[in-house]
mmCIF file of C-alpha atoms in Angstrom:
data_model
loop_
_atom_site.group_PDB
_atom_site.id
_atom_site.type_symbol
_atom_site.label_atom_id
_atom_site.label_comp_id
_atom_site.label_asym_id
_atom_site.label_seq_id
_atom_site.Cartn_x
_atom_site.Cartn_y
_atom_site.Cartn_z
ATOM 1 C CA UNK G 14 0.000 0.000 0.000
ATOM 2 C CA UNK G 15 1.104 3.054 -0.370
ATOM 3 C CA UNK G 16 -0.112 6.897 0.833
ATOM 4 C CA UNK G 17 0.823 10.445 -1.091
ATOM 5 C CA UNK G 18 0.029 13.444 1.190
ATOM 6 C CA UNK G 19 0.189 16.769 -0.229
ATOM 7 C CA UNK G 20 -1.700 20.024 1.352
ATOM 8 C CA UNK G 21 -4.920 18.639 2.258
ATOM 9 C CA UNK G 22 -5.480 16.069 -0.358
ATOM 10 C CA UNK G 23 -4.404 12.499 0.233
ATOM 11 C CA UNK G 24 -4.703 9.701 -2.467
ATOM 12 C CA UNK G 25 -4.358 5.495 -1.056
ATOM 13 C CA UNK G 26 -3.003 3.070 -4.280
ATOM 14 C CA UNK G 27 -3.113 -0.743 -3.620
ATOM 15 C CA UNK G 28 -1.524 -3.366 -5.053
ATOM 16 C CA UNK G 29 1.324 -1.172 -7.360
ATOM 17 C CA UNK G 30 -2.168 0.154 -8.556
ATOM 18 C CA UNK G 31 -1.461 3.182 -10.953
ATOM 19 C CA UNK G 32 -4.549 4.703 -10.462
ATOM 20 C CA UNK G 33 -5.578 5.613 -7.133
ATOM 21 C CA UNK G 34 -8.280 2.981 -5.197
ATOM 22 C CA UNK G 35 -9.394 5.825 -2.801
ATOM 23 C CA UNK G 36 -9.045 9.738 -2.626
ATOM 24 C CA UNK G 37 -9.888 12.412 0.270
ATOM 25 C CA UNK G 38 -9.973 15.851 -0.632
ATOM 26 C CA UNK G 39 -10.256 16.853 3.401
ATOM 27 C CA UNK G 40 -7.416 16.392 5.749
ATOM 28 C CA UNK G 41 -7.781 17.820 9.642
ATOM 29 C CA UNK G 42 -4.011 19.616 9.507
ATOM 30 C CA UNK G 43 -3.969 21.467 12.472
ATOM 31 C CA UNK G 44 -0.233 20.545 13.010
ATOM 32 C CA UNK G 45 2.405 21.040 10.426
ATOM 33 C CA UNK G 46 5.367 18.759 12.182
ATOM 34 C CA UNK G 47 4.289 15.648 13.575
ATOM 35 C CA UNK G 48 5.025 11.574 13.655
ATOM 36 C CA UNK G 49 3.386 8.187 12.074
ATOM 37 C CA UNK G 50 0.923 6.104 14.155
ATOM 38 C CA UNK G 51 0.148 3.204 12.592
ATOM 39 C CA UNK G 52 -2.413 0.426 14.587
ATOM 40 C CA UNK G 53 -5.236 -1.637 14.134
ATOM 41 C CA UNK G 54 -8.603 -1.475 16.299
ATOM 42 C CA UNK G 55 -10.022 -5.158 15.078
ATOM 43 C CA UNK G 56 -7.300 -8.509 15.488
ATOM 44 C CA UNK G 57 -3.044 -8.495 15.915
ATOM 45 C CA UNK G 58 -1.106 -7.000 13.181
ATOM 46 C CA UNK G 59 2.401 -6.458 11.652
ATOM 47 C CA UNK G 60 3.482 -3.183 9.711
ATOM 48 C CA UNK G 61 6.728 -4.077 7.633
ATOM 49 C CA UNK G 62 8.827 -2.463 4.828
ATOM 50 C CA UNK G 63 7.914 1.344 5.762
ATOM 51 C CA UNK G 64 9.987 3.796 4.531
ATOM 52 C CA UNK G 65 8.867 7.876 4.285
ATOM 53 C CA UNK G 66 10.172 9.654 1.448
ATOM 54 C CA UNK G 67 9.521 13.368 -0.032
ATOM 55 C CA UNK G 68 6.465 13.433 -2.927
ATOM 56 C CA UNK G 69 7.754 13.635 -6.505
ATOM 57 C CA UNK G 70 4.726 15.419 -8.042
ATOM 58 C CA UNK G 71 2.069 17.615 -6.214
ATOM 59 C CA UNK G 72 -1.037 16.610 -6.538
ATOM 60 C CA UNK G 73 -5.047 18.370 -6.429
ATOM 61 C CA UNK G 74 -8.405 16.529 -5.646
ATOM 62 C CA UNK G 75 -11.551 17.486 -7.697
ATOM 63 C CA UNK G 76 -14.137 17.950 -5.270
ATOM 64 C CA UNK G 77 -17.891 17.863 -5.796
ATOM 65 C CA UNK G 78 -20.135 20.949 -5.189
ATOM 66 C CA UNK G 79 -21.828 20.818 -2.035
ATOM 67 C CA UNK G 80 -25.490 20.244 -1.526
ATOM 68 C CA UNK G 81 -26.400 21.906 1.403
ATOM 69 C CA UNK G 82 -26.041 24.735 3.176
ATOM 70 C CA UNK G 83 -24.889 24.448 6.514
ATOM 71 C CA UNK G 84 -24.618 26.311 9.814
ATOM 72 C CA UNK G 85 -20.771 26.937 10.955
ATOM 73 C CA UNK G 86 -20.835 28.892 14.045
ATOM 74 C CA UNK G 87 -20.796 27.000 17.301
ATOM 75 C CA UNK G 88 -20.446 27.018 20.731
ATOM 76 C CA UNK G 89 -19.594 23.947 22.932
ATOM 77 C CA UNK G 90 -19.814 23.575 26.913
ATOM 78 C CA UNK G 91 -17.043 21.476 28.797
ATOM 79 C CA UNK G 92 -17.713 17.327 29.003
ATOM 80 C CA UNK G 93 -21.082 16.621 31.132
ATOM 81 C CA UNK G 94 -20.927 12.891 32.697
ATOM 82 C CA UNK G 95 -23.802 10.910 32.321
ATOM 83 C CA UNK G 96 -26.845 10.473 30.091
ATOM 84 C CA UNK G 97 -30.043 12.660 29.869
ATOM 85 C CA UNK G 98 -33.058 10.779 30.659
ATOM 86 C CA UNK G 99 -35.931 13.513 30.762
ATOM 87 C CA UNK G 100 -36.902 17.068 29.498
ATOM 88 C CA UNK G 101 -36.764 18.096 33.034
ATOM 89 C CA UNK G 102 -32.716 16.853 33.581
ATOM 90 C CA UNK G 103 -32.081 18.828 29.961
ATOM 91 C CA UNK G 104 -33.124 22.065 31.628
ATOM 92 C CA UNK G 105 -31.616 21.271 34.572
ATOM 93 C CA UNK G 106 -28.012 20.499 33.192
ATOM 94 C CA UNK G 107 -28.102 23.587 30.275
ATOM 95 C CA UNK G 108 -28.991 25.941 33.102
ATOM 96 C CA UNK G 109 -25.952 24.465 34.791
ATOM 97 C CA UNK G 110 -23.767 24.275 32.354
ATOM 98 C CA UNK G 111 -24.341 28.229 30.997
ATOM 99 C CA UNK G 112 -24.140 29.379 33.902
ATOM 100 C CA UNK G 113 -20.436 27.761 35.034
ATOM 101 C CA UNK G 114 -19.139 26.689 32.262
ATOM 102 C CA UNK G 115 -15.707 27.695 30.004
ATOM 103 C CA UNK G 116 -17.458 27.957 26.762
ATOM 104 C CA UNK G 117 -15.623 27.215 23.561
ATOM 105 C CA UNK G 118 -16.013 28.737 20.292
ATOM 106 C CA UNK G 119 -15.791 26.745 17.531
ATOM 107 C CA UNK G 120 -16.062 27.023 13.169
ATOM 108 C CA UNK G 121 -17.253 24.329 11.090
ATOM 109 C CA UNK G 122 -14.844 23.533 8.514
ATOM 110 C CA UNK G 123 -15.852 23.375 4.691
ATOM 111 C CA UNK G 124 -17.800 20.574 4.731
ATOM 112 C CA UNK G 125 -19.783 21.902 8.003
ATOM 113 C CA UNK G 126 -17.997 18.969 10.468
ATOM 114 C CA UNK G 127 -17.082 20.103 13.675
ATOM 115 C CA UNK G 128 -14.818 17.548 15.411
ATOM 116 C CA UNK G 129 -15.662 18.258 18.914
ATOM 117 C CA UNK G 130 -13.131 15.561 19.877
ATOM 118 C CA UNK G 131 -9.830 17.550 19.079
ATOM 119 C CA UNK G 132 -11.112 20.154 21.746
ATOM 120 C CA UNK G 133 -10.572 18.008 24.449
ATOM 121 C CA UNK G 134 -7.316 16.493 25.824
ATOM 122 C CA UNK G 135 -9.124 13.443 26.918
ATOM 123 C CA UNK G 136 -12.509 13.207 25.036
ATOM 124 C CA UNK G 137 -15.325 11.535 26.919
ATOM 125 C CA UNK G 138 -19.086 11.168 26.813
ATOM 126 C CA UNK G 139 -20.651 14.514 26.446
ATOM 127 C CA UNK G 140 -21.556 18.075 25.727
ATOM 128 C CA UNK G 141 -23.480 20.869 24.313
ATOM 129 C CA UNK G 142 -23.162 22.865 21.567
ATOM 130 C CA UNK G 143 -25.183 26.253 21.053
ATOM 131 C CA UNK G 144 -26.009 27.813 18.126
ATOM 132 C CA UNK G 145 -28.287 30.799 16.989
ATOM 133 C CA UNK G 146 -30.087 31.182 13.894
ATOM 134 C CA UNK G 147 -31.324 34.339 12.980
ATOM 135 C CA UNK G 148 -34.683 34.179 10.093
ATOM 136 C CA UNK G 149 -36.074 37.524 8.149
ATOM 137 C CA UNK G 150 -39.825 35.916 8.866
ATOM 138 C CA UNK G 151 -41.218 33.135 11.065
ATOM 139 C CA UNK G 152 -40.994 30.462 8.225
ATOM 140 C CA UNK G 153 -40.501 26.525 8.172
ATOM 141 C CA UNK G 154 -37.152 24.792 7.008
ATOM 142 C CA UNK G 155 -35.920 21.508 6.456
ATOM 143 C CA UNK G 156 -32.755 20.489 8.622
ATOM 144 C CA UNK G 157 -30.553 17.613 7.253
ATOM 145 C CA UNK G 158 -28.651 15.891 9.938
ATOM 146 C CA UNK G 159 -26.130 12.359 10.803
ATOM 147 C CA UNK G 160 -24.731 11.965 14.106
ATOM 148 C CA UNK G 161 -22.830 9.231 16.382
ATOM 149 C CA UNK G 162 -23.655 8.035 18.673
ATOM 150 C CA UNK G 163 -26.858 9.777 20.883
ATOM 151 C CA UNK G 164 -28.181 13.306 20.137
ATOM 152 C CA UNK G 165 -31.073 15.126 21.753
ATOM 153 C CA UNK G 166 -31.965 18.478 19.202
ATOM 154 C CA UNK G 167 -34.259 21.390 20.855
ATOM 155 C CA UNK G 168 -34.938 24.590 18.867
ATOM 156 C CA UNK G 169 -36.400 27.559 21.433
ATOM 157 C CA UNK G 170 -36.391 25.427 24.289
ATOM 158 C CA UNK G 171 -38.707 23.006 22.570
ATOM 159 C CA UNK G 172 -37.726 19.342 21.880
ATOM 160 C CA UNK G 173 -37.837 18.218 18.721
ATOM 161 C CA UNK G 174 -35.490 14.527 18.090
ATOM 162 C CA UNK G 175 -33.957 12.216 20.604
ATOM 163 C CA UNK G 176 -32.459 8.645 18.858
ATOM 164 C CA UNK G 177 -29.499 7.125 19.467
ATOM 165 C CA UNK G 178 -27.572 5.615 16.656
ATOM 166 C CA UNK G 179 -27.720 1.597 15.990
ATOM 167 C CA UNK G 180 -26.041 1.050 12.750
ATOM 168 C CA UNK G 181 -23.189 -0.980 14.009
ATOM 169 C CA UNK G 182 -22.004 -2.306 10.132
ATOM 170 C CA UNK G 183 -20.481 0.959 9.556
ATOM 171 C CA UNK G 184 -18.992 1.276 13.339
ATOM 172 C CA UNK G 185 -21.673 4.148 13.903
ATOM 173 C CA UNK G 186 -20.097 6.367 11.668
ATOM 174 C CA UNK G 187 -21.744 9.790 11.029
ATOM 175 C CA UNK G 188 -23.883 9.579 7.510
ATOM 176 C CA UNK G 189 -25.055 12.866 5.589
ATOM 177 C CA UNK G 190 -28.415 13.891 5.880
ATOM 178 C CA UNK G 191 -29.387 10.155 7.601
ATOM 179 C CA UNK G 192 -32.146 11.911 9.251
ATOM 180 C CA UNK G 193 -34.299 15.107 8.224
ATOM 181 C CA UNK G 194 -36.981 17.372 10.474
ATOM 182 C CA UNK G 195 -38.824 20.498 9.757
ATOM 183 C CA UNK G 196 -37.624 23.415 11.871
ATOM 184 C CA UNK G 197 -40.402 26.054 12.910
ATOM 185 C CA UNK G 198 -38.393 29.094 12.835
ATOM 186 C CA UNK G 199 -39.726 32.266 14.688
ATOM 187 C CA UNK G 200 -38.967 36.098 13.373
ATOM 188 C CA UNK G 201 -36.013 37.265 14.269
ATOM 189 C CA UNK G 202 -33.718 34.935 16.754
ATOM 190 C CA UNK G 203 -33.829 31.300 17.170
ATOM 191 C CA UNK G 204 -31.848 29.013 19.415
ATOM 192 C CA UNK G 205 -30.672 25.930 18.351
ATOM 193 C CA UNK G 206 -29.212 23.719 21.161
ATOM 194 C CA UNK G 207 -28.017 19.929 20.584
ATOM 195 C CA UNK G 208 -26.630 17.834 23.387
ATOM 196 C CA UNK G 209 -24.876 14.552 22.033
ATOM 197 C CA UNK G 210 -22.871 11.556 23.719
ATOM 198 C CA UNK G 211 -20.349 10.104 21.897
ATOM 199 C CA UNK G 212 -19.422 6.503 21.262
ATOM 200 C CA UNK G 213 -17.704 5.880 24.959
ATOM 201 C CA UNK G 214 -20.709 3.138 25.390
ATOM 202 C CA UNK G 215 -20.205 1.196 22.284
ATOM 203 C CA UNK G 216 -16.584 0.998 22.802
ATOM 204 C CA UNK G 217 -17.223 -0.315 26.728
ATOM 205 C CA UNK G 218 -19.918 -2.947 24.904
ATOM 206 C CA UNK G 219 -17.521 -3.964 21.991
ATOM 207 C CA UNK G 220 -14.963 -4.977 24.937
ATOM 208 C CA UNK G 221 -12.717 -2.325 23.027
ATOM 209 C CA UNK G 222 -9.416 -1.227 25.622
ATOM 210 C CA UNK G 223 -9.378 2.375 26.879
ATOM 211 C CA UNK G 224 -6.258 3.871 24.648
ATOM 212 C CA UNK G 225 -9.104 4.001 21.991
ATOM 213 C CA UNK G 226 -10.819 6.764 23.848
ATOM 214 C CA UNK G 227 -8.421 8.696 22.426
ATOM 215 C CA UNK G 228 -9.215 11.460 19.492
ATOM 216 C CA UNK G 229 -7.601 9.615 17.125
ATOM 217 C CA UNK G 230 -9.952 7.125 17.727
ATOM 218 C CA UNK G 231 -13.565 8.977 18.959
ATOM 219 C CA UNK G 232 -16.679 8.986 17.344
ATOM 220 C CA UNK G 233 -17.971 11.849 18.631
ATOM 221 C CA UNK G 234 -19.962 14.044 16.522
ATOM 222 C CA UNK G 235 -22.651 15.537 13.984
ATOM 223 C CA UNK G 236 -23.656 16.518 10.718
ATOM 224 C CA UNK G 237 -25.476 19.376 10.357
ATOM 225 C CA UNK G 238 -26.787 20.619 6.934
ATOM 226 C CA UNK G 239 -29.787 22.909 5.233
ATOM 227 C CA UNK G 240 -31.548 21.532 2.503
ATOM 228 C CA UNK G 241 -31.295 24.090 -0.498
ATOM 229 C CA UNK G 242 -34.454 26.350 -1.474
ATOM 230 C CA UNK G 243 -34.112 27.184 2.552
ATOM 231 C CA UNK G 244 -33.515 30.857 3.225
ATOM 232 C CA UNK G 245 -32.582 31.846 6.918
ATOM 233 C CA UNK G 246 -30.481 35.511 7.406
ATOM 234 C CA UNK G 247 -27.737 35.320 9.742
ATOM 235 C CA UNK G 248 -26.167 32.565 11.078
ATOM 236 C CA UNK G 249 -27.733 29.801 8.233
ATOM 237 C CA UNK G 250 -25.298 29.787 5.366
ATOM 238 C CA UNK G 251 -27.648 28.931 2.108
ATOM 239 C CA UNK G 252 -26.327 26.281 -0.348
ATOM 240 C CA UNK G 253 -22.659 26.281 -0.025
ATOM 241 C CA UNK G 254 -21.702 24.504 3.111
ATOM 242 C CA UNK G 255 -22.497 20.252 8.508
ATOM 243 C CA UNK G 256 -21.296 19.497 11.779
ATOM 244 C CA UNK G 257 -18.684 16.491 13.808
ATOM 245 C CA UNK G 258 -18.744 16.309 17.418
#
């Protein structure tokens, strides 16, 4: 197997394949200088023959257009312990948590994911994240969302989804636009609150060891998207951009 890295873009060939079997256009490079950590998550394994050497040619990614618009400004509390079992607790624990919390801003990337994981030293079950979404009328739109692994959505203190994600063939991995709800927007400002838990539960019932609660590691996250023909003012970003806790 081998791996070219260049910028962003990063392109896997198999086999002394020419053409390349698989191709991401969206790398998380938050640190320029850095080392190689190879492992597997599923049986024993050997990495041989590895050598590192500079890239001949540079290399670009098309990327599709993409189809929603998305909302990119977030805030998220610090790490709440424990699940939320009842409208009553959700009050309880966003009262708490505005009022004595540290309070992180955070930006979506292009593609709308926020990884909420690489905001925490040691990532682990939950938090909130805050948003506010600001509409020219009181109007109706469609919100697009994925998530892993549970998520609780209220919009102006009303609850509106609760699920917890099931699809264990893809490891709970975060799907675009798996679900879809109609948001009753108000005039003016709207706020858009989403607690989620990450995968800390699946990886105690898959009998997986703790190192893997590391970021590297964490499913912990959300996709959060617009459908287009929506048309919010403000904070909703029409057509040309989700989010990854």
């Amino acid at each position: 197997m081998k791996l070219e890295v260049y910028g962003e873009y990063m392109r896997v060939f198999i086999g002394g394949q020419k053409e390349p079997n698989l191709e991401i256009a969206l790398l998380q490079t938050e640190r320029e200088t850095g080392s190689v950590f190879l492992k597997t998550s599923f049986a024993e394994a050997y990495f041989v023959n590895i050598t590192i050497q500079p890239l001949e040619q540079p290399f670009s990614i098309q990327q599709s257009p993409p189809g929603f618009g998305y909302l990119s400004d977030w805030h998220i509390s610090e790490q709440l312990l424990g699940n939320i079992h009842n409208q009553r607790q959700y009050y309880q624990w966003l009262n708490m948590a505005e009022q004595n919390h540290q309070w992180q801003k955070v930006t979506a990337d292009r593609n709308g994911i926020v990884n909420l994981a690489q905001y925490f030293d040691h990532p682990k079950e939950a938090v909130f994240a805050k948003t506010k979404i600001y509409s020219d009328t009181a109007k109706q739109v469609t919100q697009a969302f994925g998530y892993t692994q549970a998520l609780l959505v209220v919009l102006n203190d009303r609850l509106l989804f609760y699920g917890r994600e099931l699809d264990f063939d893809n490891f709970m991995r975060m799907t675009d636009a798996e679900q879809k709800q109609v948001l009753h927007l108000k005039e003016g400002e709207n706020k858009l609150v989403f607690w989620i838990r990450s995968d800390d539960q699946w990886q105690d019932t898959a009998g997986n060891p703790p190192y893997l609660g590391r970021k590297q590691a964490m499913n912990w996250g959300l996709w959060q998207g617009w459908l287009k023909g929506n048309s919010t003012t403000g904070q909703c970003l029409v057509g040309q951009h989700k989010l990854l806790l």
